[in-house]
Short mmCIF file of C-alpha atoms in Angstrom, two decimals:
data_model
loop_
_atom_site.label_atom_id
_atom_site.label_comp_id
_atom_site.label_asym_id
_atom_site.label_seq_id
_atom_site.Cartn_x
_atom_site.Cartn_y
_atom_site.Cartn_z
CA UNK A 1 38.50 29.71 203.07
CA UNK A 2 39.15 26.16 204.24
CA UNK A 3 40.30 25.75 207.84
CA UNK A 4 43.92 24.50 208.22
CA UNK A 5 42.71 21.37 209.97
CA UNK A 6 40.43 20.46 207.11
CA UNK A 7 43.17 21.18 204.61
CA UNK A 8 45.56 18.91 206.52
CA UNK A 9 42.94 16.17 206.55
CA UNK A 10 42.38 16.57 202.81
CA UNK A 11 46.11 16.33 202.11
CA UNK A 12 46.68 13.29 204.29
CA UNK A 13 43.52 11.35 203.58
CA UNK A 14 44.57 9.52 200.40
CA UNK A 15 48.17 8.65 201.37
CA UNK A 16 47.17 7.51 204.86
CA UNK A 17 44.18 5.51 203.66
CA UNK A 18 46.34 3.75 201.06
CA UNK A 19 49.15 2.96 203.47
CA UNK A 20 46.84 1.79 206.23
CA UNK A 21 44.87 -0.41 203.82
CA UNK A 22 47.74 -1.96 201.87
CA UNK A 23 50.73 -1.70 204.18
CA UNK A 24 49.79 -1.49 207.84
CA UNK A 25 46.86 -3.92 207.66
CA UNK A 26 48.82 -6.62 205.78
CA UNK A 27 51.64 -6.31 208.32
CA UNK A 28 49.15 -6.64 211.17
CA UNK A 29 47.58 -9.64 209.42
CA UNK A 30 51.01 -11.28 209.29
CA UNK A 31 51.76 -10.49 212.93
CA UNK A 32 48.40 -11.89 214.05
CA UNK A 33 48.63 -14.90 211.79
CA UNK A 34 52.04 -15.76 213.22
CA UNK A 35 50.49 -16.36 216.64
CA UNK A 36 47.26 -18.11 215.61
CA UNK A 37 46.54 -21.75 214.85
CA UNK A 38 44.39 -22.96 211.96
CA UNK A 39 41.29 -22.97 214.18
CA UNK A 40 41.88 -19.33 215.12
CA UNK A 41 43.12 -19.90 218.67
CA UNK A 42 46.24 -18.21 220.01
CA UNK A 43 49.41 -20.26 219.87
CA UNK A 44 53.16 -19.90 220.10
CA UNK A 45 53.68 -23.16 218.23
CA UNK A 46 55.02 -21.56 215.03
CA UNK A 47 57.70 -19.69 216.92
CA UNK A 48 58.50 -22.77 218.98
CA UNK A 49 58.96 -24.66 215.73
CA UNK A 50 61.44 -22.04 214.50
CA UNK A 51 63.37 -21.89 217.76
CA UNK A 52 63.56 -25.64 218.34
CA UNK A 53 64.68 -26.66 214.90
CA UNK A 54 68.44 -26.73 214.45
CA UNK A 55 67.97 -26.25 210.69
CA UNK A 56 66.56 -22.75 211.23
CA UNK A 57 69.48 -21.79 213.43
CA UNK A 58 71.83 -22.97 210.71
CA UNK A 59 69.99 -20.95 208.05
CA UNK A 60 69.93 -17.89 210.31
CA UNK A 61 73.62 -18.24 211.01
CA UNK A 62 74.46 -18.53 207.30
CA UNK A 63 72.24 -15.53 206.52
CA UNK A 64 73.80 -13.31 209.18
CA UNK A 65 77.31 -14.50 208.40
CA UNK A 66 76.86 -13.58 204.74
CA UNK A 67 75.27 -10.24 205.65
CA UNK A 68 78.05 -9.33 208.10
CA UNK A 69 80.80 -10.33 205.68
CA UNK A 70 79.06 -8.43 202.87
CA UNK A 71 78.83 -5.30 205.02
CA UNK A 72 82.47 -5.53 206.10
CA UNK A 73 83.82 -6.08 202.59
CA UNK A 74 81.56 -3.35 201.17
CA UNK A 75 83.04 -0.92 203.68
CA UNK A 76 86.62 -2.03 203.02
CA UNK A 77 86.27 -1.51 199.26
CA UNK A 78 83.62 1.22 199.23
CA UNK A 79 85.40 3.56 201.62
CA UNK A 80 88.60 3.87 199.54
CA UNK A 81 86.51 4.30 196.39
CA UNK A 82 84.49 7.10 198.00
CA UNK A 83 87.70 8.67 199.29
CA UNK A 84 89.26 8.46 195.85
CA UNK A 85 86.28 10.13 194.19
CA UNK A 86 85.87 12.92 196.74
CA UNK A 87 89.47 13.64 197.71
CA UNK A 88 91.79 12.40 195.00
CA UNK A 89 90.08 12.83 191.64
CA UNK A 90 90.61 16.36 190.37
CA UNK A 91 89.20 15.93 186.90
CA UNK A 92 85.45 16.64 187.06
CA UNK A 93 84.50 14.73 183.91
CA UNK A 94 86.17 11.57 185.24
CA UNK A 95 84.48 11.86 188.62
CA UNK A 96 81.15 12.35 186.87
CA UNK A 97 81.81 9.26 184.77
CA UNK A 98 82.71 7.28 187.89
CA UNK A 99 79.53 8.38 189.67
CA UNK A 100 77.51 7.24 186.66
CA UNK A 101 79.39 3.91 186.62
CA UNK A 102 78.50 3.45 190.30
CA UNK A 103 74.84 4.35 189.89
CA UNK A 104 74.09 2.43 186.68
CA UNK A 105 74.42 -0.98 188.40
CA UNK A 106 72.14 0.34 191.16
CA UNK A 107 69.48 1.01 188.54
CA UNK A 108 69.84 -2.39 186.92
CA UNK A 109 67.83 -5.25 188.38
CA UNK A 110 69.39 -7.72 190.82
CA UNK A 111 68.53 -10.44 188.32
CA UNK A 112 70.63 -8.91 185.59
CA UNK A 113 73.55 -8.22 187.89
CA UNK A 114 73.43 -11.66 189.50
CA UNK A 115 73.14 -13.19 186.05
CA UNK A 116 76.33 -11.35 185.09
CA UNK A 117 78.08 -13.07 187.97
CA UNK A 118 76.60 -16.45 187.01
CA UNK A 119 78.35 -15.99 183.68
CA UNK A 120 81.58 -14.73 185.26
CA UNK A 121 81.83 -17.33 188.02
CA UNK A 122 80.93 -20.41 186.01
CA UNK A 123 83.37 -23.24 185.29
CA UNK A 124 84.26 -21.73 181.92
CA UNK A 125 83.61 -18.14 183.05
CA UNK A 126 86.04 -15.26 182.80
CA UNK A 127 87.25 -15.62 186.39
CA UNK A 128 88.23 -19.26 185.87
CA UNK A 129 89.68 -18.48 182.44
CA UNK A 130 91.81 -15.82 184.09
CA UNK A 131 92.93 -18.02 186.97
CA UNK A 132 93.82 -20.86 184.61
CA UNK A 133 95.55 -18.49 182.20
CA UNK A 134 97.69 -17.02 184.96
CA UNK A 135 98.50 -20.51 186.12
CA UNK A 136 97.08 -19.79 189.57
CA UNK A 137 95.04 -22.96 189.48
CA UNK A 138 95.28 -26.27 187.70
CA UNK A 139 91.58 -26.86 187.22
CA UNK A 140 88.49 -24.59 187.34
CA UNK A 141 87.48 -23.57 190.87
CA UNK A 142 83.90 -24.11 191.90
CA UNK A 143 82.51 -20.66 192.73
CA UNK A 144 78.82 -20.93 191.87
CA UNK A 145 76.90 -22.62 194.65
CA UNK A 146 79.42 -21.57 197.29
CA UNK A 147 79.32 -18.89 199.95
CA UNK A 148 82.24 -17.16 198.24
CA UNK A 149 80.19 -16.90 195.05
CA UNK A 150 77.22 -15.44 196.94
CA UNK A 151 79.51 -12.96 198.71
CA UNK A 152 81.07 -11.76 195.45
CA UNK A 153 77.61 -11.07 194.06
CA UNK A 154 76.22 -9.47 197.22
CA UNK A 155 79.18 -7.14 197.68
CA UNK A 156 78.85 -6.19 194.05
CA UNK A 157 75.16 -5.37 194.41
CA UNK A 158 75.36 -3.47 197.68
CA UNK A 159 78.68 -1.61 197.45
CA UNK A 160 77.25 1.42 195.57
CA UNK A 161 75.19 2.27 198.68
CA UNK A 162 78.37 2.55 200.77
CA UNK A 163 80.18 4.62 198.16
CA UNK A 164 77.28 7.04 197.92
CA UNK A 165 76.65 7.49 201.63
CA UNK A 166 80.33 7.66 202.63
CA UNK A 167 81.05 9.89 199.63
CA UNK A 168 78.27 12.29 200.60
CA UNK A 169 79.57 12.45 204.17
CA UNK A 170 83.15 13.02 203.02
CA UNK A 171 82.12 15.73 200.59
CA UNK A 172 80.39 17.61 203.41
CA UNK A 173 83.40 17.65 205.75
CA UNK A 174 85.02 21.06 205.94
CA UNK A 175 88.67 20.44 205.07
CA UNK A 176 89.60 23.31 207.40
CA UNK A 177 89.44 20.82 210.30
CA UNK A 178 92.01 18.61 208.67
CA UNK A 179 94.19 21.57 207.77
CA UNK A 180 94.01 22.80 211.36
CA UNK A 181 95.02 19.37 212.58
CA UNK A 182 97.95 19.29 210.14
CA UNK A 183 99.00 22.83 211.12
CA UNK A 184 99.11 21.74 214.74
CA UNK A 185 101.68 19.15 213.71
CA UNK A 186 99.51 16.04 213.63
CA UNK A 187 100.56 13.46 211.03
CA UNK A 188 98.22 12.45 208.18
CA UNK A 189 97.44 9.04 209.66
CA UNK A 190 96.50 10.46 213.07
CA UNK A 191 94.52 13.26 211.41
CA UNK A 192 92.59 10.68 209.43
CA UNK A 193 91.95 8.54 212.50
CA UNK A 194 91.04 11.32 214.97
CA UNK A 195 89.52 13.99 212.72
CA UNK A 196 88.27 12.74 209.36
CA UNK A 197 87.00 9.32 210.37
CA UNK A 198 84.83 10.51 213.29
CA UNK A 199 83.39 13.25 211.06
CA UNK A 200 82.24 10.83 208.38
CA UNK A 201 81.27 8.06 210.79
CA UNK A 202 77.52 8.83 210.71
CA UNK A 203 77.51 8.59 206.92
CA UNK A 204 79.54 5.39 207.02
CA UNK A 205 77.27 3.83 209.64
CA UNK A 206 74.11 4.71 207.74
CA UNK A 207 75.64 3.16 204.62
CA UNK A 208 76.54 0.05 206.59
CA UNK A 209 73.01 -0.19 208.01
CA UNK A 210 71.44 -0.01 204.57
CA UNK A 211 73.82 -2.67 203.27
CA UNK A 212 73.26 -4.93 206.26
CA UNK A 213 69.47 -4.61 206.16
CA UNK A 214 69.39 -5.34 202.44
CA UNK A 215 71.87 -8.21 202.76
CA UNK A 216 69.94 -9.96 205.54
CA UNK A 217 66.75 -9.90 203.52
CA UNK A 218 68.30 -10.51 200.08
CA UNK A 219 66.53 -13.10 198.03
CA UNK A 220 67.37 -12.89 194.34
CA UNK A 221 71.17 -12.88 194.51
CA UNK A 222 71.54 -15.79 196.94
CA UNK A 223 68.86 -17.71 195.04
CA UNK A 224 70.70 -17.37 191.73
CA UNK A 225 74.30 -17.69 192.95
CA UNK A 226 73.70 -20.48 195.46
CA UNK A 227 72.59 -22.84 192.72
CA UNK A 228 70.20 -24.37 195.27
CA UNK A 229 73.14 -25.37 197.48
CA UNK A 230 72.78 -22.74 200.18
CA UNK A 231 69.57 -21.59 201.85
CA UNK A 232 69.15 -18.11 203.32
CA UNK A 233 66.31 -16.90 205.48
CA UNK A 234 64.26 -15.11 202.83
CA UNK A 235 64.14 -18.35 200.81
CA UNK A 236 62.46 -20.10 203.76
CA UNK A 237 59.77 -17.40 203.81
CA UNK A 238 59.24 -17.60 200.07
CA UNK A 239 58.99 -21.41 200.16
CA UNK A 240 56.33 -21.33 202.86
CA UNK A 241 54.22 -18.83 200.95
CA UNK A 242 54.62 -20.08 197.43
CA UNK A 243 55.00 -23.85 197.61
CA UNK A 244 54.16 -25.12 201.10
CA UNK A 245 51.23 -22.69 201.58
CA UNK A 246 51.68 -22.69 205.36
CA UNK A 247 50.88 -19.01 205.89
CA UNK A 248 50.97 -19.13 209.71
CA UNK A 249 54.41 -20.58 209.74
CA UNK A 250 55.58 -18.29 206.93
CA UNK A 251 54.24 -15.36 208.95
CA UNK A 252 56.23 -16.41 212.00
CA UNK A 253 59.36 -16.62 209.85
CA UNK A 254 58.65 -13.14 208.43
CA UNK A 255 58.23 -11.63 211.87
CA UNK A 256 61.43 -13.32 213.05
CA UNK A 257 63.45 -11.87 210.18
CA UNK A 258 61.87 -8.46 210.68
CA UNK A 259 62.55 -8.36 214.43
CA UNK A 260 66.14 -9.58 214.11
CA UNK A 261 66.85 -7.01 211.39
CA UNK A 262 65.28 -4.19 213.44
CA UNK A 263 67.31 -5.11 216.52
CA UNK A 264 70.60 -5.09 214.62
CA UNK A 265 69.75 -1.90 212.73
CA UNK A 266 68.87 -0.18 216.02
CA UNK A 267 72.14 -1.27 217.63
CA UNK A 268 74.07 -0.02 214.60
CA UNK A 269 72.12 3.25 214.74
CA UNK A 270 73.17 3.72 218.39
CA UNK A 271 76.81 3.24 217.44
CA UNK A 272 76.35 5.80 214.67
CA UNK A 273 74.89 8.31 217.14
CA UNK A 274 77.79 7.68 219.48
CA UNK A 275 80.09 8.60 216.62
CA UNK A 276 78.15 11.78 216.02
CA UNK A 277 78.49 12.77 219.68
CA UNK A 278 82.21 11.99 219.64
CA UNK A 279 82.57 14.24 216.62
CA UNK B 1 102.06 8.58 199.70
CA UNK B 2 101.85 4.82 199.92
CA UNK B 3 98.40 5.11 201.46
CA UNK B 4 97.31 7.34 198.60
CA UNK B 5 98.59 4.86 196.03
CA UNK B 6 96.83 2.03 197.82
CA UNK B 7 93.54 3.96 197.86
CA UNK B 8 93.91 4.64 194.15
CA UNK B 9 94.55 0.97 193.42
CA UNK B 10 91.59 -0.25 195.46
CA UNK B 11 89.34 2.40 193.89
CA UNK B 12 90.28 1.50 190.34
CA UNK B 13 89.91 -2.22 191.07
CA UNK B 14 86.48 -1.50 192.58
CA UNK B 15 85.44 0.41 189.46
CA UNK B 16 86.49 -2.50 187.26
CA UNK B 17 84.55 -4.82 189.56
CA UNK B 18 81.45 -2.62 189.21
CA UNK B 19 81.60 -2.48 185.45
CA UNK B 20 82.79 -5.99 184.60
CA UNK B 21 79.50 -7.90 184.88
CA UNK B 22 77.68 -5.31 182.78
CA UNK B 23 80.32 -5.47 180.07
CA UNK B 24 80.27 -9.26 180.14
CA UNK B 25 76.48 -9.33 179.76
CA UNK B 26 76.47 -6.91 176.84
CA UNK B 27 79.33 -8.82 175.22
CA UNK B 28 77.63 -12.17 175.71
CA UNK B 29 74.41 -10.93 174.12
CA UNK B 30 76.30 -10.45 170.84
CA UNK B 31 77.78 -13.93 170.54
CA UNK B 32 76.94 -16.11 167.56
CA UNK B 33 77.13 -19.27 169.67
CA UNK B 34 73.95 -20.63 171.21
CA UNK B 35 75.65 -20.95 174.58
CA UNK B 36 77.04 -18.10 176.67
CA UNK B 37 80.48 -17.17 175.50
CA UNK B 38 82.68 -14.34 176.68
CA UNK B 39 84.57 -12.91 174.91
CA UNK B 40 81.74 -13.24 172.35
CA UNK B 41 82.42 -15.40 169.32
CA UNK B 42 81.45 -13.50 166.22
CA UNK B 43 78.94 -10.70 166.23
CA UNK B 44 75.19 -10.96 165.79
CA UNK B 45 72.01 -9.22 166.88
CA UNK B 46 69.92 -12.34 166.40
CA UNK B 47 69.26 -12.81 170.13
CA UNK B 48 67.56 -9.43 170.22
CA UNK B 49 65.47 -10.57 167.25
CA UNK B 50 64.46 -13.72 169.16
CA UNK B 51 63.15 -11.51 171.97
CA UNK B 52 61.08 -9.24 169.82
CA UNK B 53 59.50 -12.21 168.08
CA UNK B 54 58.57 -13.89 171.35
CA UNK B 55 55.11 -12.68 172.43
CA UNK B 56 55.74 -13.68 176.06
CA UNK B 57 58.75 -11.33 176.26
CA UNK B 58 56.94 -8.53 174.49
CA UNK B 59 53.95 -8.82 176.83
CA UNK B 60 56.24 -8.95 179.89
CA UNK B 61 57.96 -5.77 178.69
CA UNK B 62 54.58 -4.10 178.30
CA UNK B 63 53.33 -5.29 181.71
CA UNK B 64 56.49 -4.07 183.47
CA UNK B 65 56.35 -0.70 181.81
CA UNK B 66 52.63 -0.12 182.42
CA UNK B 67 53.01 -1.30 186.01
CA UNK B 68 55.97 0.98 186.70
CA UNK B 69 54.22 3.90 185.04
CA UNK B 70 50.98 3.40 186.97
CA UNK B 71 52.84 2.87 190.27
CA UNK B 72 54.85 6.05 189.71
CA UNK B 73 51.77 8.14 188.92
CA UNK B 74 49.87 6.88 191.96
CA UNK B 75 52.98 7.35 194.14
CA UNK B 76 53.33 10.97 193.00
CA UNK B 77 49.63 11.59 193.66
CA UNK B 78 50.05 10.21 197.20
CA UNK B 79 53.49 11.60 198.00
CA UNK B 80 53.00 15.23 196.95
CA UNK B 81 50.04 15.97 199.26
CA UNK B 82 51.69 13.92 202.01
CA UNK B 83 54.90 15.94 201.78
CA UNK B 84 52.92 19.20 201.83
CA UNK B 85 51.17 18.01 204.98
CA UNK B 86 54.43 16.91 206.62
CA UNK B 87 56.31 20.07 205.69
CA UNK B 88 53.57 22.61 206.44
CA UNK B 89 51.69 21.43 209.47
CA UNK B 90 52.57 20.59 213.03
CA UNK B 91 50.15 17.96 214.26
CA UNK B 92 49.86 15.12 216.71
CA UNK B 93 51.20 11.91 215.18
CA UNK B 94 53.29 13.72 212.57
CA UNK B 95 56.35 11.56 213.33
CA UNK B 96 54.22 8.42 213.16
CA UNK B 97 52.75 9.38 209.79
CA UNK B 98 56.18 10.16 208.41
CA UNK B 99 57.67 6.88 209.56
CA UNK B 100 54.66 4.93 208.30
CA UNK B 101 55.13 6.40 204.83
CA UNK B 102 58.92 5.94 204.86
CA UNK B 103 59.20 2.48 206.43
CA UNK B 104 58.77 0.45 203.22
CA UNK B 105 62.35 1.54 202.45
CA UNK B 106 63.76 -0.54 205.30
CA UNK B 107 61.36 -3.46 205.22
CA UNK B 108 62.52 -6.67 203.51
CA UNK B 109 60.64 -6.89 200.21
CA UNK B 110 60.08 -10.62 200.63
CA UNK B 111 58.32 -9.96 203.94
CA UNK B 112 56.18 -7.23 202.40
CA UNK B 113 55.38 -9.40 199.38
CA UNK B 114 54.37 -12.28 201.62
CA UNK B 115 52.23 -9.97 203.78
CA UNK B 116 50.45 -8.55 200.76
CA UNK B 117 49.85 -12.02 199.37
CA UNK B 118 48.39 -13.26 202.65
CA UNK B 119 46.22 -10.17 202.99
CA UNK B 120 45.32 -10.29 199.30
CA UNK B 121 44.00 -13.84 199.51
CA UNK B 122 41.55 -12.77 202.24
CA UNK B 123 40.15 -9.87 200.19
CA UNK B 124 40.52 -11.40 196.70
CA UNK B 125 43.36 -9.17 195.52
CA UNK B 126 45.83 -11.64 194.07
CA UNK B 127 47.51 -12.47 190.78
CA UNK B 128 46.17 -9.43 189.01
CA UNK B 129 47.56 -6.17 187.73
CA UNK B 130 45.87 -4.38 190.64
CA UNK B 131 47.50 -6.71 193.17
CA UNK B 132 50.91 -5.99 191.63
CA UNK B 133 50.18 -2.27 191.49
CA UNK B 134 49.23 -1.96 195.16
CA UNK B 135 52.54 -3.46 196.31
CA UNK B 136 54.60 -1.41 193.90
CA UNK B 137 52.94 1.84 194.99
CA UNK B 138 53.81 1.03 198.62
CA UNK B 139 57.50 0.52 197.88
CA UNK B 140 58.00 3.45 195.49
CA UNK B 141 56.08 6.18 197.34
CA UNK B 142 58.96 6.77 199.82
CA UNK B 143 61.30 7.57 196.92
CA UNK B 144 59.07 10.42 195.74
CA UNK B 145 58.48 11.60 199.30
CA UNK B 146 62.20 11.64 200.01
CA UNK B 147 63.02 13.79 197.00
CA UNK B 148 60.09 16.22 197.28
CA UNK B 149 60.14 16.85 201.04
CA UNK B 150 63.55 18.62 201.21
CA UNK B 151 62.38 21.12 198.57
CA UNK B 152 59.53 22.40 200.74
CA UNK B 153 61.72 24.85 202.63
CA UNK B 154 60.74 27.94 204.67
CA UNK B 155 61.87 30.15 201.76
CA UNK B 156 59.54 28.29 199.45
CA UNK B 157 56.79 28.69 202.07
CA UNK B 158 57.30 32.48 202.03
CA UNK B 159 56.64 32.63 198.30
CA UNK B 160 53.52 30.58 198.81
CA UNK B 161 52.26 33.02 201.45
CA UNK B 162 53.07 35.97 199.19
CA UNK B 163 50.98 34.38 196.47
CA UNK B 164 48.06 33.88 198.87
CA UNK B 165 48.37 37.43 200.21
CA UNK B 166 48.15 38.72 196.68
CA UNK B 167 44.80 36.98 196.40
CA UNK B 168 45.60 33.76 194.54
CA UNK B 169 43.38 30.83 195.46
CA UNK B 170 45.07 27.84 197.17
CA UNK B 171 44.65 25.84 193.97
CA UNK B 172 46.19 28.56 191.79
CA UNK B 173 49.00 28.95 194.32
CA UNK B 174 49.68 25.24 194.19
CA UNK B 175 49.88 25.04 190.42
CA UNK B 176 51.61 28.37 189.79
CA UNK B 177 53.95 28.62 192.79
CA UNK B 178 54.43 25.31 194.61
CA UNK B 179 54.43 22.87 191.72
CA UNK B 180 57.12 24.62 189.63
CA UNK B 181 59.38 24.63 192.69
CA UNK B 182 59.05 20.95 193.51
CA UNK B 183 59.01 19.78 189.90
CA UNK B 184 62.68 18.73 190.04
CA UNK B 185 61.98 16.57 193.10
CA UNK B 186 58.95 15.00 191.45
CA UNK B 187 60.94 14.19 188.32
CA UNK B 188 63.94 12.68 190.11
CA UNK B 189 61.80 10.88 192.71
CA UNK B 190 59.50 9.71 189.93
CA UNK B 191 62.38 8.31 187.87
CA UNK B 192 63.74 6.48 190.94
CA UNK B 193 60.24 5.17 191.62
CA UNK B 194 59.78 4.04 188.04
CA UNK B 195 63.06 2.16 187.99
CA UNK B 196 62.58 0.56 191.40
CA UNK B 197 59.22 -0.71 190.25
CA UNK B 198 60.50 -1.84 186.86
CA UNK B 199 63.29 -3.96 188.35
CA UNK B 200 61.43 -5.40 191.32
CA UNK B 201 61.31 -9.17 191.72
CA UNK B 202 60.69 -9.93 195.38
CA UNK B 203 57.30 -8.25 195.47
CA UNK B 204 56.06 -9.11 191.99
CA UNK B 205 56.96 -12.77 192.23
CA UNK B 206 54.04 -13.47 194.58
CA UNK B 207 51.48 -12.14 192.14
CA UNK B 208 52.72 -12.95 188.65
CA UNK B 209 51.33 -15.76 186.50
CA UNK B 210 52.38 -17.27 183.19
CA UNK B 211 50.05 -14.83 181.44
CA UNK B 212 50.70 -11.83 183.67
CA UNK B 213 54.43 -11.56 184.06
CA UNK B 214 56.96 -8.80 184.55
CA UNK B 215 60.34 -8.81 182.82
CA UNK B 216 62.51 -9.32 185.92
CA UNK B 217 60.32 -12.14 187.25
CA UNK B 218 60.27 -13.81 183.84
CA UNK B 219 64.05 -13.59 183.72
CA UNK B 220 64.37 -14.86 187.28
CA UNK B 221 62.29 -17.94 186.53
CA UNK B 222 64.13 -18.48 183.27
CA UNK B 223 67.72 -18.28 184.52
CA UNK B 224 67.07 -20.81 187.25
CA UNK B 225 66.67 -23.48 184.59
CA UNK B 226 68.49 -22.37 181.47
CA UNK B 227 70.94 -19.67 180.67
CA UNK B 228 71.43 -18.73 177.04
CA UNK B 229 72.17 -15.58 175.04
CA UNK B 230 68.48 -14.54 174.96
CA UNK B 231 68.72 -13.77 178.68
CA UNK B 232 71.90 -11.83 178.01
CA UNK B 233 70.02 -9.86 175.35
CA UNK B 234 67.14 -8.93 177.71
CA UNK B 235 69.72 -8.00 180.33
CA UNK B 236 71.66 -5.88 177.85
CA UNK B 237 68.50 -3.96 176.98
CA UNK B 238 67.80 -3.20 180.65
CA UNK B 239 71.41 -2.12 181.25
CA UNK B 240 71.38 0.27 178.31
CA UNK B 241 67.97 1.61 179.38
CA UNK B 242 69.25 2.19 182.94
CA UNK B 243 72.35 3.94 181.61
CA UNK B 244 70.23 6.21 179.42
CA UNK B 245 67.98 7.14 182.35
CA UNK B 246 71.01 7.92 184.54
CA UNK B 247 72.61 10.07 181.88
CA UNK B 248 69.29 11.87 181.45
CA UNK B 249 69.07 12.42 185.22
CA UNK B 250 72.65 13.66 185.25
CA UNK B 251 71.94 16.17 182.49
CA UNK B 252 68.71 17.29 184.18
CA UNK B 253 70.03 17.85 187.68
CA UNK B 254 73.66 16.85 187.83
CA UNK B 255 74.43 13.69 189.76
CA UNK B 256 77.88 14.86 190.77
CA UNK B 257 76.89 14.80 194.44
CA UNK B 258 80.36 13.73 195.47
CA UNK B 259 82.13 16.89 194.43
CA UNK B 260 83.47 18.91 197.36
CA UNK B 261 82.04 22.13 195.99
CA UNK B 262 78.68 20.60 196.63
CA UNK B 263 78.62 21.47 200.31
#
């Protein structure tokens, strides 16, 4: 008979060894490298360079602006869609089809989906064809290489996460609460605002956090839809590692992105917990 | 009533929005023109033929598939014992272990890719299948963990103890009692892992070369310079493959997680 302790050690040895070797150590290497100079001495120069350069602030601002707008729009469109699927659709086969339609894009690479939007948003793309056909515009609108273009693609790529997490939360709510509220004479709008919304807030917040975290660090979609016109933070990191080969500086940029994301995700998590307590 | 109508309208518009690009890609891959045209002009499968006659595409398909397969197998081999440990034992540092194994889910892939590249250069693990594999295992293991862990419930534990009490060895118990019960989680987590690896760009891009390339990275590099119906054809193949996997998953375990009866 093997002692429980030994058995635990046997179970955890391989996964821990792998994650320490190829995940924790590389992250530590990056953290250390971000505060060392080429000669190995400690320095804050890389961070100073990030903080003092207006260009970085501009890139950060664009990145966070796109991520915030993406999250907000995803919620505005994703919430009604989740509501529709959980509360309105009665026909099971249709709901099943819709769920598949929502998940298939999630399982298709960002490249393919962004490429689809490159085709749609181009000068002769379907969107411009439609706008011209409806007489809404005289000449093709420039969408590729603009923030609007990036937003359309990012919302597209991240919305399924909101639909799934809000949908799961909505499906778990016991409708008895809403019925009780209605029986007590509360109107549908107030019931929604004071009963349903607080109950699905944790699900909504976790969906928003996932979307925000993915949007802040997105690389492929902005790279393809910006047409080289707009730079987001992850592009700076990639440039440093793949063409400038300044690993120390790239490391400092990585740590900056990581820390900023963690701070915002933590704040959002607090708000989500507050919602849970209120419910 | 008006609110309900509005919700319906937004939902249907959102569904169109979700499907449109995929339809456009599949349509474009069938055009007879040598530039991207939607609606497609004519109907031809020649762009698919171009792909299958291009050795660089064929080898990228093979690399992606082998990589995803290997990453999934290693991830299952790491995640199953880890979930047993996390579900069965109370030990110091349990929370830390669990968050270490789950954190790749929240970490920006570009940051992880950069970290692995920097670390890889110091130990000579770069631009090779192994270098790609290591990164992919890290990002897909949480998927398997997340779908196996919830299945290791106290009820399942009771069956395991019954098996041991009846004299089965731990190994026999694992294969005859535990494994059949977590098989569903391994399959669904494994499929998620496979797909996440197959479509990854941000991590692979640091370690691919002209000779060792994955399909999404090859496409990424290609579409930045030219877009033509060949790219639409590769994309169409991946969309159809994804749809088939989803339908398979749906038939295996039912993806209708949004139905109210589900609670």
